[in-house]
Structure formats: structure tokens, C-alpha cells
Amino acid sequence: MLAEVIDLLACPQCRSELDLVDGAAECPRGHRFDIARQGYVSLISGGSTKFTGDSAEMIAARSRLLGSGHFRPLMDGVASACAGTAGKDPARIVEIGSGTGQYLEHVISRLPESRGIALDVSKFAARRAAKVHDRIGSIVADVWQPLPIRDGSLSHVLCVFAPRNGSESHRILADDGFLVVLTPTDRHLRELVELLGMVRVDDKKVERLGSSMAGLFEREHFEDVEYGLNLTHSDILDLVGMGPSARHLSTGQLAAAVEQLPERTPITASATISTYRKINSGA
């Protein structure tokens, strides 16, 4: 709920603190952002962004697939990474590109008294995330603009298969804060890449991530998580439909290709969970 995290948020126009006033988030300078009836608030500076968020269909597919438990080992790994770096005070976490908020919900449920901000550019994602946990507040924001979060207010920034803004993540983290990132390896979903023409994972992704964090974060730990999935046709349709490949494949092409697969298809899930400590100036 937004009330749980309003003290962590900042006005996207003037960077002042926000408070809840008569169904809106409002700053002392009078900038006002109405709270949608679904419980989220849009905090995009200027009210617009050039990026297109996930559609309602993509978010529904993601909600079904994550709810099925197929990615539970990845969710457990992310939660363990956050728990292993949590301090004595309750954790304050933002998930950037949170989608449905199910990864963040898994983390928040693991850490007593923790609070979370689900941040995504898609209003359809924000609607779902607003309902996943009563200690999670959901906002619409653009990761490539200054984030509407107060300086040094968070213990963790979480990125799961999502873009990372290193400088903004550094700004909003406390001095002892951590960045936890889940990235796919080049083996992730490899069986489907050729069969269905899915977007291929760049095998240099983790290496590029490290380069982009240089001078801002230092990687303290990483863990590779790889295991097998056994997916039905409907699972595969949701898996493809929830990700970037959904933008490149027509519904008819996808359905026809999936129909040719066995009733259950073995698929590899493979990702790296990296934990980065914030580098403080003068340290």
C-alpha cells in the first residue's frame, strides 16, 4: 500500500517529499499526483515517457506463469540474496521493472517488517503489483528518468530481468545499501529460442552489467541457478507471451509453432544472481 512507502518517495517535478492528501500524493509545493482506484500512483516527470510498458496481456501471462511456481528457485535465490545482506533495521526495497511484483512479494514475505516499492513503466503492471502485498506500494515511473525516490532512503535495489540505471540506483541507496540483479545466461530457455524464434540472450550480458556498475558498485557475490522445467503448451504460450518475444511473434504464428511441440517440453532455466555493494565517495 502506498501509505507504507510514501516516506520513501519524492516528487518527480521538484524532488520534495510527498504525503498522502485526499486521494493523492502531494508535495509541499503543490504538485499533486492522483492515486488510481487500483491503488497505484503515476510519478512520471512531465506525465509521459517514450517507452512502452508491458501490455495487459503480457502482465496477465506473467502473473499466471510466476504463480505456477516454475520460477520458484529463481525467486528463492533473489529472496536469499536480499535476506543475506539485510541489516538490523527493516529492509526498504525497490524493484525496478517490477512487472507483477511477484518477485518483490516473495522477498518482502521473507523479511519481517520490510517494505517495498514496485516500480514499472506499465500501468497494467502497477495495477497488479498494487495488490500483491500490504507492505508494497506500487508506482509508475521511467527507469531512465530521475527516480521519484528520496536520496539514500533504501537498503536494496532489485532488478529481475529488467533494465538498470546505475547512477540512480546508487543515489537512492543508503551508504550500506545493496543492488541485487538477476540476469539470464545464454542457456536460459535455449530449447525455445530456435524453435519459436524467441529473442536471444546476449552471452556478454553479465560482463556488460559489471562494466556499467564500475565506480558505483562492487560485486560481492554471485550465484548461478540452473534447473530444468517441464512445460505444457499453455505454460509455453505464457512464457513467450510475457516477455519481449511477444512483441515480435504474431499470436497465430506462436500458437501454430507451440502446437507442434510435445504435450510437455523440457526447458532449461538458467540465470545469475549478482549482489553488488554500493561504493561510497571517498571510500
mmCIF file of N, CA and C in Angstrom, residues 87-209:
data_model
loop_
_atom_site.group_PDB
_atom_site.id
_atom_site.type_symbol
_atom_site.label_atom_id
_atom_site.label_comp_id
_atom_site.label_asym_id
_atom_site.label_seq_id
_atom_site.Cartn_x
_atom_site.Cartn_y
_atom_site.Cartn_z
ATOM 1 N N GLY A 87 20.330 -5.649 7.004
ATOM 2 C CA GLY A 87 20.907 -5.192 8.261
ATOM 3 C C GLY A 87 19.949 -5.386 9.421
ATOM 4 N N LYS A 88 20.215 -4.698 10.516
ATOM 5 C CA LYS A 88 19.370 -4.821 11.701
ATOM 6 C C LYS A 88 18.029 -4.115 11.513
ATOM 7 N N ASP A 89 18.016 -3.022 10.765
ATOM 8 C CA ASP A 89 16.770 -2.295 10.522
ATOM 9 C C ASP A 89 15.950 -2.995 9.445
ATOM 10 N N PRO A 90 14.633 -2.833 9.467
ATOM 11 C CA PRO A 90 13.803 -3.435 8.419
ATOM 12 C C PRO A 90 14.233 -2.974 7.027
ATOM 13 N N ALA A 91 14.237 -3.909 6.082
ATOM 14 C CA ALA A 91 14.672 -3.605 4.721
ATOM 15 C C ALA A 91 13.684 -2.674 4.020
ATOM 16 N N ARG A 92 14.221 -1.819 3.166
ATOM 17 C CA ARG A 92 13.447 -0.893 2.345
ATOM 18 C C ARG A 92 13.910 -1.119 0.904
ATOM 19 N N ILE A 93 13.041 -1.702 0.104
ATOM 20 C CA ILE A 93 13.450 -2.262 -1.183
ATOM 21 C C ILE A 93 12.617 -1.677 -2.317
ATOM 22 N N VAL A 94 13.274 -1.345 -3.425
ATOM 23 C CA VAL A 94 12.542 -1.053 -4.657
ATOM 24 C C VAL A 94 12.906 -2.120 -5.673
ATOM 25 N N GLU A 95 11.895 -2.616 -6.386
ATOM 26 C CA GLU A 95 12.162 -3.459 -7.548
ATOM 27 C C GLU A 95 11.904 -2.622 -8.787
ATOM 28 N N ILE A 96 12.949 -2.437 -9.576
ATOM 29 C CA ILE A 96 12.861 -1.651 -10.807
ATOM 30 C C ILE A 96 12.460 -2.570 -11.958
ATOM 31 N N GLY A 97 11.416 -2.178 -12.681
ATOM 32 C CA GLY A 97 10.867 -3.066 -13.696
ATOM 33 C C GLY A 97 10.177 -4.242 -13.040
ATOM 34 N N SER A 98 9.336 -3.940 -12.063
ATOM 35 C CA SER A 98 8.789 -4.968 -11.170
ATOM 36 C C SER A 98 7.742 -5.862 -11.813
ATOM 37 N N GLY A 99 7.167 -5.434 -12.940
ATOM 38 C CA GLY A 99 6.125 -6.252 -13.535
ATOM 39 C C GLY A 99 4.981 -6.462 -12.549
ATOM 40 N N THR A 100 4.615 -7.709 -12.353
ATOM 41 C CA THR A 100 3.503 -8.053 -11.465
ATOM 42 C C THR A 100 3.835 -7.898 -9.988
ATOM 43 N N GLY A 101 5.122 -7.717 -9.660
ATOM 44 C CA GLY A 101 5.524 -7.567 -8.263
ATOM 45 C C GLY A 101 5.680 -8.870 -7.510
ATOM 46 N N GLN A 102 5.623 -10.002 -8.208
ATOM 47 C CA GLN A 102 5.667 -11.289 -7.503
ATOM 48 C C GLN A 102 7.048 -11.630 -6.947
ATOM 49 N N TYR A 103 8.110 -11.220 -7.633
ATOM 50 C CA TYR A 103 9.445 -11.411 -7.055
ATOM 51 C C TYR A 103 9.588 -10.560 -5.794
ATOM 52 N N LEU A 104 9.170 -9.308 -5.862
ATOM 53 C CA LEU A 104 9.266 -8.417 -4.712
ATOM 54 C C LEU A 104 8.421 -8.942 -3.555
ATOM 55 N N GLU A 105 7.245 -9.437 -3.840
ATOM 56 C CA GLU A 105 6.382 -10.001 -2.800
ATOM 57 C C GLU A 105 7.078 -11.167 -2.104
ATOM 58 N N HIS A 106 7.781 -11.980 -2.874
ATOM 59 C CA HIS A 106 8.499 -13.121 -2.303
ATOM 60 C C HIS A 106 9.590 -12.646 -1.344
ATOM 61 N N VAL A 107 10.274 -11.563 -1.704
ATOM 62 C CA VAL A 107 11.323 -11.006 -0.847
ATOM 63 C C VAL A 107 10.709 -10.400 0.411
ATOM 64 N N ILE A 108 9.676 -9.587 0.248
ATOM 65 C CA ILE A 108 9.055 -8.909 1.383
ATOM 66 C C ILE A 108 8.501 -9.918 2.387
ATOM 67 N N SER A 109 7.927 -10.998 1.889
ATOM 68 C CA SER A 109 7.377 -12.024 2.775
ATOM 69 C C SER A 109 8.471 -12.719 3.577
ATOM 70 N N ARG A 110 9.672 -12.743 3.028
ATOM 71 C CA ARG A 110 10.812 -13.395 3.700
ATOM 72 C C ARG A 110 11.414 -12.519 4.796
ATOM 73 N N LEU A 111 11.255 -11.198 4.688
ATOM 74 C CA LEU A 111 11.907 -10.259 5.602
ATOM 75 C C LEU A 111 10.870 -9.551 6.467
ATOM 76 N N PRO A 112 10.766 -9.883 7.736
ATOM 77 C CA PRO A 112 9.765 -9.262 8.614
ATOM 78 C C PRO A 112 9.918 -7.736 8.665
ATOM 79 N N GLU A 113 8.792 -7.049 8.632
ATOM 80 C CA GLU A 113 8.717 -5.594 8.753
ATOM 81 C C GLU A 113 9.345 -4.852 7.572
ATOM 82 N N SER A 114 9.781 -5.569 6.553
ATOM 83 C CA SER A 114 10.346 -4.900 5.376
ATOM 84 C C SER A 114 9.235 -4.210 4.590
ATOM 85 N N ARG A 115 9.648 -3.241 3.768
ATOM 86 C CA ARG A 115 8.713 -2.507 2.913
ATOM 87 C C ARG A 115 9.259 -2.479 1.495
ATOM 88 N N GLY A 116 8.350 -2.423 0.509
ATOM 89 C CA GLY A 116 8.809 -2.464 -0.867
ATOM 90 C C GLY A 116 8.083 -1.491 -1.775
ATOM 91 N N ILE A 117 8.810 -0.994 -2.773
ATOM 92 C CA ILE A 117 8.243 -0.164 -3.835
ATOM 93 C C ILE A 117 8.325 -0.959 -5.132
ATOM 94 N N ALA A 118 7.178 -1.212 -5.750
ATOM 95 C CA ALA A 118 7.138 -1.838 -7.068
ATOM 96 C C ALA A 118 7.104 -0.716 -8.102
ATOM 97 N N LEU A 119 8.132 -0.645 -8.947
ATOM 98 C CA LEU A 119 8.279 0.455 -9.910
ATOM 99 C C LEU A 119 8.298 -0.113 -11.317
ATOM 100 N N ASP A 120 7.391 0.344 -12.148
ATOM 101 C CA ASP A 120 7.336 -0.119 -13.528
ATOM 102 C C ASP A 120 6.746 0.985 -14.391
ATOM 103 N N VAL A 121 7.082 0.979 -15.679
ATOM 104 C CA VAL A 121 6.564 1.992 -16.588
ATOM 105 C C VAL A 121 5.163 1.631 -17.083
ATOM 106 N N SER A 122 4.740 0.388 -16.872
ATOM 107 C CA SER A 122 3.437 -0.078 -17.334
ATOM 108 C C SER A 122 2.367 0.112 -16.266
ATOM 109 N N LYS A 123 1.288 0.768 -16.629
ATOM 110 C CA LYS A 123 0.185 0.930 -15.680
ATOM 111 C C LYS A 123 -0.505 -0.408 -15.406
ATOM 112 N N PHE A 124 -0.443 -1.328 -16.371
ATOM 113 C CA PHE A 124 -1.043 -2.636 -16.155
ATOM 114 C C PHE A 124 -0.234 -3.430 -15.123
ATOM 115 N N ALA A 125 1.092 -3.278 -15.178
ATOM 116 C CA ALA A 125 1.933 -3.889 -14.155
ATOM 117 C C ALA A 125 1.652 -3.273 -12.792
ATOM 118 N N ALA A 126 1.537 -1.948 -12.766
ATOM 119 C CA ALA A 126 1.299 -1.248 -11.499
ATOM 120 C C ALA A 126 -0.004 -1.688 -10.849
ATOM 121 N N ARG A 127 -1.010 -1.924 -11.651
ATOM 122 C CA ARG A 127 -2.299 -2.376 -11.108
ATOM 123 C C ARG A 127 -2.142 -3.711 -10.397
ATOM 124 N N ARG A 128 -1.438 -4.634 -11.004
ATOM 125 C CA ARG A 128 -1.228 -5.956 -10.399
ATOM 126 C C ARG A 128 -0.374 -5.849 -9.143
ATOM 127 N N ALA A 129 0.717 -5.103 -9.247
ATOM 128 C CA ALA A 129 1.658 -5.019 -8.124
ATOM 129 C C ALA A 129 1.041 -4.350 -6.909
ATOM 130 N N ALA A 130 0.062 -3.478 -7.123
ATOM 131 C CA ALA A 130 -0.572 -2.774 -6.005
ATOM 132 C C ALA A 130 -1.320 -3.721 -5.080
ATOM 133 N N LYS A 131 -1.571 -4.940 -5.537
ATOM 134 C CA LYS A 131 -2.403 -5.867 -4.774
ATOM 135 C C LYS A 131 -1.650 -7.079 -4.230
ATOM 136 N N VAL A 132 -0.337 -7.164 -4.473
ATOM 137 C CA VAL A 132 0.348 -8.412 -4.121
ATOM 138 C C VAL A 132 0.715 -8.516 -2.651
ATOM 139 N N HIS A 133 0.882 -7.370 -1.955
ATOM 140 C CA HIS A 133 1.272 -7.420 -0.538
ATOM 141 C C HIS A 133 0.951 -6.086 0.113
ATOM 142 N N ASP A 134 0.498 -6.130 1.371
ATOM 143 C CA ASP A 134 0.092 -4.879 2.018
ATOM 144 C C ASP A 134 1.267 -4.017 2.446
ATOM 145 N N ARG A 135 2.509 -4.522 2.313
ATOM 146 C CA ARG A 135 3.677 -3.689 2.609
ATOM 147 C C ARG A 135 4.408 -3.268 1.337
ATOM 148 N N ILE A 136 3.727 -3.369 0.202
ATOM 149 C CA ILE A 136 4.281 -2.940 -1.085
ATOM 150 C C ILE A 136 3.429 -1.816 -1.645
ATOM 151 N N GLY A 137 4.081 -0.706 -2.008
ATOM 152 C CA GLY A 137 3.418 0.392 -2.700
ATOM 153 C C GLY A 137 3.814 0.373 -4.159
ATOM 154 N N SER A 138 2.868 0.623 -5.051
ATOM 155 C CA SER A 138 3.096 0.490 -6.485
ATOM 156 C C SER A 138 3.083 1.857 -7.164
ATOM 157 N N ILE A 139 4.126 2.113 -7.988
ATOM 158 C CA ILE A 139 4.209 3.379 -8.701
ATOM 159 C C ILE A 139 4.570 3.150 -10.163
ATOM 160 N N VAL A 140 4.090 4.051 -11.019
ATOM 161 C CA VAL A 140 4.506 4.088 -12.420
ATOM 162 C C VAL A 140 5.622 5.124 -12.533
ATOM 163 N N ALA A 141 6.754 4.702 -13.083
ATOM 164 C CA ALA A 141 7.890 5.611 -13.262
ATOM 165 C C ALA A 141 8.774 5.081 -14.368
ATOM 166 N N ASP A 142 9.594 5.959 -14.929
ATOM 167 C CA ASP A 142 10.506 5.637 -16.017
ATOM 168 C C ASP A 142 11.904 5.457 -15.441
ATOM 169 N N VAL A 143 12.461 4.260 -15.599
ATOM 170 C CA VAL A 143 13.765 3.957 -15.003
ATOM 171 C C VAL A 143 14.871 4.845 -15.558
ATOM 172 N N TRP A 144 14.677 5.419 -16.761
ATOM 173 C CA TRP A 144 15.718 6.235 -17.372
ATOM 174 C C TRP A 144 15.569 7.714 -17.062
ATOM 175 N N GLN A 145 14.558 8.077 -16.301
ATOM 176 C CA GLN A 145 14.448 9.411 -15.751
ATOM 177 C C GLN A 145 14.882 9.369 -14.287
ATOM 178 N N PRO A 146 15.134 10.527 -13.664
ATOM 179 C CA PRO A 146 15.407 10.518 -12.218
ATOM 180 C C PRO A 146 14.271 9.822 -11.481
ATOM 181 N N LEU A 147 14.605 8.830 -10.673
ATOM 182 C CA LEU A 147 13.577 8.051 -10.000
ATOM 183 C C LEU A 147 12.917 8.870 -8.893
ATOM 184 N N PRO A 148 11.606 8.757 -8.714
ATOM 185 C CA PRO A 148 10.892 9.542 -7.703
ATOM 186 C C PRO A 148 11.031 8.930 -6.309
ATOM 187 N N ILE A 149 12.284 8.785 -5.892
ATOM 188 C CA ILE A 149 12.621 8.168 -4.610
ATOM 189 C C ILE A 149 13.680 9.029 -3.929
ATOM 190 N N ARG A 150 13.586 9.171 -2.625
ATOM 191 C CA ARG A 150 14.477 10.066 -1.895
ATOM 192 C C ARG A 150 15.911 9.538 -1.846
ATOM 193 N N ASP A 151 16.857 10.481 -1.814
ATOM 194 C CA ASP A 151 18.277 10.129 -1.744
ATOM 195 C C ASP A 151 18.555 9.249 -0.526
ATOM 196 N N GLY A 152 19.318 8.169 -0.734
ATOM 197 C CA GLY A 152 19.802 7.345 0.359
ATOM 198 C C GLY A 152 18.744 6.713 1.232
ATOM 199 N N SER A 153 17.553 6.507 0.685
ATOM 200 C CA SER A 153 16.440 6.054 1.519
ATOM 201 C C SER A 153 16.258 4.545 1.558
ATOM 202 N N LEU A 154 16.939 3.807 0.681
ATOM 203 C CA LEU A 154 16.667 2.383 0.535
ATOM 204 C C LEU A 154 17.846 1.513 0.959
ATOM 205 N N SER A 155 17.506 0.303 1.379
ATOM 206 C CA SER A 155 18.547 -0.680 1.710
ATOM 207 C C SER A 155 18.891 -1.554 0.516
ATOM 208 N N HIS A 156 17.925 -1.746 -0.411
ATOM 209 C CA HIS A 156 18.140 -2.624 -1.556
ATOM 210 C C HIS A 156 17.457 -2.074 -2.800
ATOM 211 N N VAL A 157 18.137 -2.223 -3.932
ATOM 212 C CA VAL A 157 17.529 -2.059 -5.245
ATOM 213 C C VAL A 157 17.564 -3.429 -5.910
ATOM 214 N N LEU A 158 16.423 -3.844 -6.432
ATOM 215 C CA LEU A 158 16.285 -5.168 -7.024
ATOM 216 C C LEU A 158 15.927 -5.034 -8.497
ATOM 217 N N CYS A 159 16.662 -5.751 -9.357
ATOM 218 C CA CYS A 159 16.383 -5.760 -10.798
ATOM 219 C C CYS A 159 16.312 -7.211 -11.267
ATOM 220 N N VAL A 160 15.155 -7.629 -11.704
ATOM 221 C CA VAL A 160 14.938 -9.007 -12.154
ATOM 222 C C VAL A 160 14.624 -8.992 -13.645
ATOM 223 N N PHE A 161 15.581 -9.451 -14.471
ATOM 224 C CA PHE A 161 15.385 -9.446 -15.927
ATOM 225 C C PHE A 161 14.906 -8.070 -16.394
ATOM 226 N N ALA A 162 15.477 -7.010 -15.840
ATOM 227 C CA ALA A 162 14.968 -5.663 -16.100
ATOM 228 C C ALA A 162 16.130 -4.695 -16.325
ATOM 229 N N PRO A 163 15.856 -3.530 -16.931
ATOM 230 C CA PRO A 163 16.911 -2.528 -17.128
ATOM 231 C C PRO A 163 17.440 -2.006 -15.798
ATOM 232 N N ARG A 164 18.691 -1.515 -15.811
ATOM 233 C CA ARG A 164 19.305 -0.976 -14.597
ATOM 234 C C ARG A 164 19.834 0.427 -14.889
ATOM 235 N N ASN A 165 19.497 1.344 -14.025
ATOM 236 C CA ASN A 165 20.050 2.698 -14.091
ATOM 237 C C ASN A 165 21.043 2.807 -12.939
ATOM 238 N N GLY A 166 22.326 2.602 -13.233
ATOM 239 C CA GLY A 166 23.332 2.524 -12.181
ATOM 240 C C GLY A 166 23.440 3.768 -11.337
ATOM 241 N N SER A 167 23.455 4.927 -11.964
ATOM 242 C CA SER A 167 23.646 6.166 -11.202
ATOM 243 C C SER A 167 22.454 6.460 -10.302
ATOM 244 N N GLU A 168 21.239 6.200 -10.783
ATOM 245 C CA GLU A 168 20.064 6.427 -9.958
ATOM 246 C C GLU A 168 19.954 5.399 -8.833
ATOM 247 N N SER A 169 20.314 4.158 -9.127
ATOM 248 C CA SER A 169 20.332 3.139 -8.078
ATOM 249 C C SER A 169 21.308 3.523 -6.977
ATOM 250 N N HIS A 170 22.451 4.041 -7.360
ATOM 251 C CA HIS A 170 23.457 4.485 -6.396
ATOM 252 C C HIS A 170 22.915 5.630 -5.549
ATOM 253 N N ARG A 171 22.221 6.568 -6.169
ATOM 254 C CA ARG A 171 21.706 7.731 -5.444
ATOM 255 C C ARG A 171 20.682 7.360 -4.383
ATOM 256 N N ILE A 172 19.770 6.453 -4.706
ATOM 257 C CA ILE A 172 18.665 6.165 -3.796
ATOM 258 C C ILE A 172 19.030 5.159 -2.707
ATOM 259 N N LEU A 173 20.188 4.512 -2.830
ATOM 260 C CA LEU A 173 20.603 3.549 -1.816
ATOM 261 C C LEU A 173 21.314 4.241 -0.658
ATOM 262 N N ALA A 174 21.089 3.733 0.553
ATOM 263 C CA ALA A 174 21.855 4.170 1.712
ATOM 264 C C ALA A 174 23.313 3.754 1.531
ATOM 265 N N ASP A 175 24.195 4.322 2.352
ATOM 266 C CA ASP A 175 25.624 4.043 2.205
ATOM 267 C C ASP A 175 25.952 2.558 2.329
ATOM 268 N N ASP A 176 25.170 1.833 3.102
ATOM 269 C CA ASP A 176 25.410 0.394 3.270
ATOM 270 C C ASP A 176 24.435 -0.429 2.433
ATOM 271 N N GLY A 177 23.919 0.166 1.338
ATOM 272 C CA GLY A 177 22.908 -0.496 0.528
ATOM 273 C C GLY A 177 23.472 -1.467 -0.496
ATOM 274 N N PHE A 178 22.578 -2.286 -1.037
ATOM 275 C CA PHE A 178 22.962 -3.330 -1.996
ATOM 276 C C PHE A 178 22.054 -3.307 -3.225
ATOM 277 N N LEU A 179 22.659 -3.633 -4.353
ATOM 278 C CA LEU A 179 21.955 -3.839 -5.609
ATOM 279 C C LEU A 179 21.955 -5.335 -5.898
ATOM 280 N N VAL A 180 20.768 -5.921 -6.068
ATOM 281 C CA VAL A 180 20.640 -7.351 -6.355
ATOM 282 C C VAL A 180 20.056 -7.492 -7.754
ATOM 283 N N VAL A 181 20.773 -8.202 -8.627
ATOM 284 C CA VAL A 181 20.396 -8.268 -10.041
ATOM 285 C C VAL A 181 20.293 -9.733 -10.483
ATOM 286 N N LEU A 182 19.186 -10.060 -11.129
ATOM 287 C CA LEU A 182 19.007 -11.381 -11.730
ATOM 288 C C LEU A 182 19.078 -11.226 -13.242
ATOM 289 N N THR A 183 20.061 -11.885 -13.869
ATOM 290 C CA THR A 183 20.233 -11.798 -15.319
ATOM 291 C C THR A 183 20.224 -13.203 -15.923
ATOM 292 N N PRO A 184 19.640 -13.376 -17.089
ATOM 293 C CA PRO A 184 19.645 -14.692 -17.737
ATOM 294 C C PRO A 184 21.023 -15.012 -18.309
ATOM 295 N N THR A 185 21.391 -16.279 -18.315
ATOM 296 C CA THR A 185 22.594 -16.701 -19.027
ATOM 297 C C THR A 185 22.209 -17.030 -20.467
ATOM 298 N N ASP A 186 23.198 -17.332 -21.286
ATOM 299 C CA ASP A 186 22.897 -17.668 -22.682
ATOM 300 C C ASP A 186 22.252 -19.044 -22.816
ATOM 301 N N ARG A 187 22.127 -19.786 -21.707
ATOM 302 C CA ARG A 187 21.450 -21.087 -21.734
ATOM 303 C C ARG A 187 19.976 -20.975 -21.349
ATOM 304 N N HIS A 188 19.563 -19.801 -20.893
ATOM 305 C CA HIS A 188 18.190 -19.631 -20.421
ATOM 306 C C HIS A 188 17.195 -19.815 -21.568
ATOM 307 N N LEU A 189 16.305 -20.780 -21.411
ATOM 308 C CA LEU A 189 15.252 -21.081 -22.385
ATOM 309 C C LEU A 189 15.805 -21.449 -23.757
ATOM 310 N N ARG A 190 17.000 -22.016 -23.778
ATOM 311 C CA ARG A 190 17.692 -22.236 -25.048
ATOM 312 C C ARG A 190 16.901 -23.145 -25.984
ATOM 313 N N GLU A 191 16.141 -24.083 -25.428
ATOM 314 C CA GLU A 191 15.388 -25.015 -26.265
ATOM 315 C C GLU A 191 14.304 -24.326 -27.084
ATOM 316 N N LEU A 192 13.826 -23.180 -26.585
ATOM 317 C CA LEU A 192 12.754 -22.477 -27.280
ATOM 318 C C LEU A 192 13.245 -21.411 -28.243
ATOM 319 N N VAL A 193 14.485 -20.998 -28.100
ATOM 320 C CA VAL A 193 14.991 -19.886 -28.909
ATOM 321 C C VAL A 193 14.890 -20.195 -30.397
ATOM 322 N N GLU A 194 15.382 -21.355 -30.808
ATOM 323 C CA GLU A 194 15.359 -21.706 -32.223
ATOM 324 C C GLU A 194 13.972 -22.161 -32.662
ATOM 325 N N LEU A 195 13.298 -22.944 -31.808
ATOM 326 C CA LEU A 195 12.003 -23.493 -32.186
ATOM 327 C C LEU A 195 10.953 -22.413 -32.426
ATOM 328 N N LEU A 196 10.985 -21.364 -31.578
ATOM 329 C CA LEU A 196 9.924 -20.362 -31.632
ATOM 330 C C LEU A 196 10.412 -18.986 -32.050
ATOM 331 N N GLY A 197 11.709 -18.847 -32.330
ATOM 332 C CA GLY A 197 12.221 -17.549 -32.742
ATOM 333 C C GLY A 197 12.199 -16.512 -31.643
ATOM 334 N N MET A 198 12.422 -16.960 -30.419
ATOM 335 C CA MET A 198 12.425 -16.023 -29.290
ATOM 336 C C MET A 198 13.654 -15.131 -29.328
ATOM 337 N N VAL A 199 13.572 -13.999 -28.623
ATOM 338 C CA VAL A 199 14.713 -13.084 -28.537
ATOM 339 C C VAL A 199 15.860 -13.792 -27.846
ATOM 340 N N ARG A 200 17.033 -13.770 -28.458
ATOM 341 C CA ARG A 200 18.197 -14.480 -27.943
ATOM 342 C C ARG A 200 18.884 -13.672 -26.842
ATOM 343 N N VAL A 201 19.351 -14.379 -25.809
ATOM 344 C CA VAL A 201 20.071 -13.731 -24.719
ATOM 345 C C VAL A 201 21.509 -13.458 -25.130
ATOM 346 N N ASP A 202 21.979 -12.260 -24.868
ATOM 347 C CA ASP A 202 23.361 -11.881 -25.150
ATOM 348 C C ASP A 202 24.283 -12.580 -24.158
ATOM 349 N N ASP A 203 25.256 -13.356 -24.647
ATOM 350 C CA ASP A 203 26.120 -14.109 -23.736
ATOM 351 C C ASP A 203 27.115 -13.219 -22.992
ATOM 352 N N LYS A 204 27.167 -11.937 -23.312
ATOM 353 C CA LYS A 204 28.053 -11.000 -22.618
ATOM 354 C C LYS A 204 27.275 -10.117 -21.636
ATOM 355 N N LYS A 205 26.043 -10.499 -21.335
ATOM 356 C CA LYS A 205 25.162 -9.646 -20.550
ATOM 357 C C LYS A 205 25.727 -9.370 -19.156
ATOM 358 N N VAL A 206 26.161 -10.418 -18.449
ATOM 359 C CA VAL A 206 26.681 -10.245 -17.093
ATOM 360 C C VAL A 206 27.971 -9.427 -17.116
ATOM 361 N N GLU A 207 28.813 -9.661 -18.129
ATOM 362 C CA GLU A 207 30.054 -8.903 -18.249
ATOM 363 C C GLU A 207 29.768 -7.418 -18.468
ATOM 364 N N ARG A 208 28.787 -7.110 -19.316
ATOM 365 C CA ARG A 208 28.422 -5.724 -19.554
ATOM 366 C C ARG A 208 27.811 -5.088 -18.316
ATOM 367 N N LEU A 209 27.067 -5.889 -17.559
ATOM 368 C CA LEU A 209 26.492 -5.384 -16.321
ATOM 369 C C LEU A 209 27.587 -4.923 -15.377
#
